[in-house]
XYZ file of C-alpha atoms in Angstrom:
318
model
C 2.909 -6.989 11.315
C 5.572 -6.146 9.154
C 3.754 -2.699 8.069
C 4.046 -2.294 12.014
C 7.241 -2.496 12.656
C 8.452 -0.139 10.076
C 6.546 2.415 11.813
C 8.328 1.055 15.169
C 11.222 1.869 13.655
C 10.363 5.475 13.220
C 8.766 6.198 16.461
C 10.511 8.958 17.454
C 8.952 10.933 15.422
C 6.581 14.459 16.405
C 6.092 17.837 17.019
C 2.835 20.035 17.942
C 2.081 22.289 15.443
C 1.902 25.074 17.147
C 2.229 28.843 16.606
C 5.175 28.049 14.476
C 2.924 26.180 11.862
C 1.833 29.057 10.626
C 5.887 29.671 9.144
C 6.743 28.132 5.950
C 9.671 25.448 6.746
C 12.379 25.966 4.822
C 14.771 23.774 3.116
C 18.572 23.748 4.470
C 20.821 24.264 1.791
C 24.526 25.719 1.310
C 25.413 28.425 -0.446
C 24.161 28.148 -4.120
C 27.098 27.558 -6.418
C 27.414 29.446 -9.893
C 25.910 27.531 -13.045
C 28.081 25.548 -15.056
C 28.133 24.840 -18.834
C 26.212 21.552 -17.697
C 23.354 23.388 -16.237
C 22.360 24.816 -13.340
C 24.440 23.230 -10.032
C 22.284 22.896 -6.652
C 24.162 22.341 -3.409
C 22.325 20.900 -0.565
C 22.807 19.883 3.081
C 20.802 16.900 4.174
C 19.221 16.216 7.730
C 22.718 14.100 8.352
C 25.113 16.381 7.125
C 25.668 15.193 3.871
C 26.991 17.771 1.396
C 25.014 16.736 -1.568
C 25.991 18.778 -5.186
C 24.182 18.281 -8.331
C 25.359 19.186 -11.406
C 22.001 18.509 -12.855
C 18.239 17.450 -11.782
C 18.199 13.336 -10.809
C 16.618 11.331 -13.319
C 17.219 7.960 -12.058
C 15.960 8.311 -8.439
C 15.704 5.403 -5.871
C 12.763 5.720 -2.866
C 14.010 3.910 0.225
C 10.513 4.041 2.016
C 6.853 4.167 1.495
C 6.562 8.184 2.365
C 9.284 8.969 0.153
C 7.797 7.259 -2.763
C 4.430 8.960 -2.199
C 5.945 12.644 -1.891
C 7.700 12.018 -5.661
C 4.401 11.020 -7.274
C 2.694 13.556 -5.525
C 5.617 16.094 -7.093
C 5.124 14.783 -10.236
C 8.599 12.437 -10.302
C 6.761 9.246 -10.877
C 8.696 8.519 -14.286
C 12.435 9.541 -12.848
C 11.354 7.047 -9.642
C 13.265 3.644 -10.536
C 12.796 1.739 -7.560
C 11.118 1.592 -4.200
C 10.327 -0.431 -1.855
C 8.818 -3.643 -0.975
C 6.707 -2.176 1.420
C 5.790 0.971 -1.248
C 1.979 0.310 -2.101
C 0.334 3.826 -2.512
C -0.385 5.545 -5.247
C -1.264 1.903 -6.792
C 0.731 2.502 -9.676
C 3.579 2.745 -6.990
C 3.206 -1.677 -6.549
C 4.456 -1.682 -10.233
C 7.845 -0.284 -9.777
C 11.179 -2.998 -9.015
C 11.068 -3.276 -5.276
C 13.862 -3.834 -3.331
C 13.817 -4.960 0.807
C 14.919 -1.447 2.536
C 15.549 -3.352 6.122
C 18.218 -5.458 4.384
C 22.021 -4.402 4.195
C 21.952 -5.624 0.707
C 22.528 -2.250 -1.757
C 23.255 -4.521 -5.034
C 19.585 -3.964 -5.796
C 20.432 -0.056 -5.790
C 23.356 -0.274 -7.589
C 21.870 -2.142 -10.274
C 19.630 0.697 -11.465
C 22.345 3.283 -11.639
C 21.157 6.067 -9.521
C 21.996 9.352 -9.733
C 19.999 9.884 -5.956
C 18.808 7.766 -3.689
C 16.631 9.053 -1.077
C 16.155 7.726 2.465
C 15.401 8.426 5.806
C 17.628 8.984 9.111
C 16.148 7.018 11.779
C 14.668 4.317 8.988
C 17.115 3.474 6.635
C 20.155 3.841 9.251
C 21.679 -0.010 7.453
C 21.523 1.657 4.223
C 23.140 5.421 4.631
C 26.921 4.312 5.236
C 27.242 1.482 2.915
C 25.647 4.234 0.322
C 28.310 6.096 0.803
C 30.619 3.962 0.812
C 30.112 2.770 -2.681
C 29.880 6.495 -3.790
C 26.012 6.716 -4.490
C 24.560 10.290 -4.346
C 21.926 10.360 -0.979
C 19.624 12.695 0.143
C 18.166 11.481 3.936
C 15.438 12.956 4.810
C 14.173 14.077 8.676
C 10.536 13.136 9.305
C 10.800 12.693 13.023
C 7.853 15.497 13.285
C 5.200 17.443 10.900
C 7.629 20.325 10.767
C 11.004 17.899 9.778
C 8.395 16.458 7.329
C 7.272 19.965 5.510
C 11.004 20.336 5.996
C 12.114 17.706 4.455
C 9.583 17.921 1.128
C 10.868 21.220 0.446
C 14.200 19.883 0.723
C 13.349 16.874 -1.524
C 12.022 19.488 -3.963
C 15.041 21.592 -4.095
C 17.123 18.417 -4.784
C 14.682 17.666 -7.748
C 14.088 20.620 -9.427
C 10.627 20.590 -8.282
C 10.469 23.099 -5.497
C 7.405 25.064 -7.050
C 5.288 21.934 -6.430
C 6.617 21.435 -3.289
C 6.019 24.701 -2.007
C 2.758 24.475 -3.221
C 2.077 21.101 -1.363
C 3.764 22.304 1.869
C 1.620 25.247 1.881
C -1.741 22.979 1.360
C -0.812 20.704 4.153
C -0.351 23.496 6.575
C -3.184 24.802 5.813
C -5.473 21.798 5.834
C -3.842 21.092 9.116
C -4.168 24.900 10.897
C -7.626 24.553 9.883
C -8.016 21.262 11.717
C -6.470 22.275 14.849
C -8.531 25.695 14.812
C -11.794 23.479 14.259
C -11.219 21.278 17.535
C -9.623 24.386 19.734
C -13.402 24.512 20.734
C -13.588 21.329 21.469
C -14.411 21.459 25.575
C -12.419 17.955 25.916
C -9.146 16.100 24.399
C -9.781 12.631 24.610
C -6.852 10.324 26.122
C -5.356 8.121 22.906
C -3.464 5.212 22.840
C -1.829 4.002 19.916
C -0.605 0.394 19.752
C 1.108 -1.334 16.610
C 1.177 -4.445 18.471
C -0.266 -6.521 21.357
C 2.387 -8.877 22.381
C 4.515 -6.824 23.551
C 2.112 -3.617 23.380
C 4.343 -1.192 21.018
C 3.432 1.958 21.432
C 4.680 5.705 20.587
C 5.507 8.235 22.922
C 6.323 12.149 22.517
C 8.557 14.202 20.250
C 7.419 11.177 17.555
C 5.367 12.086 14.227
C 2.401 9.915 15.653
C 2.233 12.240 18.463
C 2.020 15.631 16.465
C -0.674 14.076 14.262
C -2.796 13.023 17.717
C -1.995 16.931 19.311
C -3.314 17.977 15.774
C -6.578 16.043 15.960
C -7.038 17.276 19.415
C -6.294 14.837 21.435
C -3.688 13.814 23.837
C -1.243 10.882 23.846
C -1.536 9.338 27.217
C 1.823 7.898 26.835
C 3.520 10.966 28.248
C 7.352 9.639 28.308
C 9.487 7.894 25.860
C 9.204 4.432 26.545
C 11.907 1.832 26.890
C 11.811 0.046 23.453
C 8.313 1.725 22.926
C 6.837 -0.785 24.516
C 4.564 -0.676 28.211
C 2.986 -3.535 29.847
C -0.225 -4.239 30.135
C -0.886 -2.829 33.627
C 0.787 0.724 32.625
C -2.159 0.730 29.281
C -4.554 0.248 32.092
C -3.118 2.901 34.351
C -3.045 5.109 31.764
C -6.800 4.627 30.833
C -6.772 5.569 27.285
C -10.529 6.847 26.058
C -9.640 6.107 22.275
C -7.052 3.495 21.249
C -5.978 3.629 17.352
C -4.872 0.135 16.261
C -4.913 -1.822 12.973
C -7.792 -3.619 12.416
C -6.795 -7.067 13.192
C -5.547 -5.601 16.540
C -8.999 -4.920 17.783
C -9.973 -8.770 18.875
C -6.706 -9.481 20.806
C -7.245 -5.861 22.670
C -10.476 -6.465 23.481
C -9.568 -10.227 25.262
C -6.413 -8.743 27.370
C -7.196 -9.576 30.870
C -9.252 -7.170 32.865
C -9.305 -4.538 29.714
C -13.121 -4.948 28.903
C -14.402 -3.544 32.435
C -10.798 -1.677 33.323
C -9.938 0.723 30.111
C -12.268 3.100 29.176
C -12.127 3.016 25.127
C -12.423 -0.745 25.292
C -15.654 -0.359 27.582
C -16.592 1.682 25.318
C -15.322 0.069 21.883
C -13.772 3.652 21.286
C -11.074 1.872 18.555
C -9.751 3.820 15.786
C -8.545 1.706 13.008
C -7.938 3.814 10.142
C -4.278 4.068 10.918
C -2.598 3.306 7.570
C -2.172 7.135 6.537
C -1.376 8.037 9.682
C 1.739 5.855 9.410
C 3.250 7.285 7.045
C 5.014 11.329 7.155
C 3.882 12.320 3.657
C 1.035 14.027 1.755
C -1.813 12.076 3.028
C -1.078 13.018 6.734
C -3.599 15.943 6.385
C -6.262 14.003 5.564
C -5.641 11.895 8.476
C -5.667 14.243 11.020
C -8.821 15.427 9.387
C -10.136 11.792 10.140
C -8.659 11.216 13.476
C -10.255 14.405 14.476
C -13.739 13.511 13.082
C -13.236 10.913 15.380
C -12.275 12.559 17.852
C -14.972 15.429 17.883
C -17.299 14.764 15.756
C -19.438 17.546 16.684
C -16.696 20.210 16.395
C -15.772 18.692 13.174
C -19.294 18.656 11.667
C -18.836 22.236 10.243
C -15.803 21.590 9.015
C -15.184 23.832 6.699
C -13.447 21.954 3.628
C -14.361 24.703 1.027
C -11.672 26.908 2.533
C -8.996 24.491 2.174
C -5.858 24.759 -0.448
C -6.331 21.831 -2.430
C -4.027 18.924 -1.635
C -2.457 18.847 -5.043
C 0.277 21.044 -6.521
């Protein structure tokens, strides 16, 4: 359940890609400084207002989240990654990197790597932000609270690491696939009511204004949790009243959900055995989110997605 706990910490994440999705997000950048004898100086302002000045592109990078690790690998920066988290398991090579517990307040494992850049997430790594700043460690804090924010964060990370071209290509390819899915499911006569559950005791879920909500929307579903619930928890009675037609959850949660009192008869998703359990990539605001949306859209709208034109899409590899 640790994996789901990480998601709950980032549960305020989503922006529905509307007409603005076709506009390429831009990295938040301060006025560029002139070159110095030591090389290009990059001046950036991250999502929490930190002004980051790099006299050279970082060579010893620490990742504080699995999604960041995936972005770094996608941009070809794996050789500069010196430390990632115990939750970083993709790509498989990331498991071989030295790990640390990103949920701990202990920054000693980070300092031991003598990093020239630590990349973290605003709503996930709040326990690390102040200690790292106090220690004087250069850090770049990303916002992944929506799909739009994720795309902008990829561009920002690319700027900070000298891989802007690769980052722009990645963002363009992700946008192309997300837009193609939106177009495909727009023809659907019905948008299924979807409930995502990360746990059953209590019922952890995600409401609007979250990354997961965005993905559900793009895939042609409607999140039944229309208002942010306190603590991201709803009662079994509330879940029944919401009448979800599809439940997104990890495979190991399905038996417990089926056994919830009265749900087999009262909840359409349970009654009709409509569980989408391939949510591992849906959880991570990174390069695989477009493929996750395609998979979810195929489940929600098999007819409309049967003619999904994969050949027209830009490849997600930069």
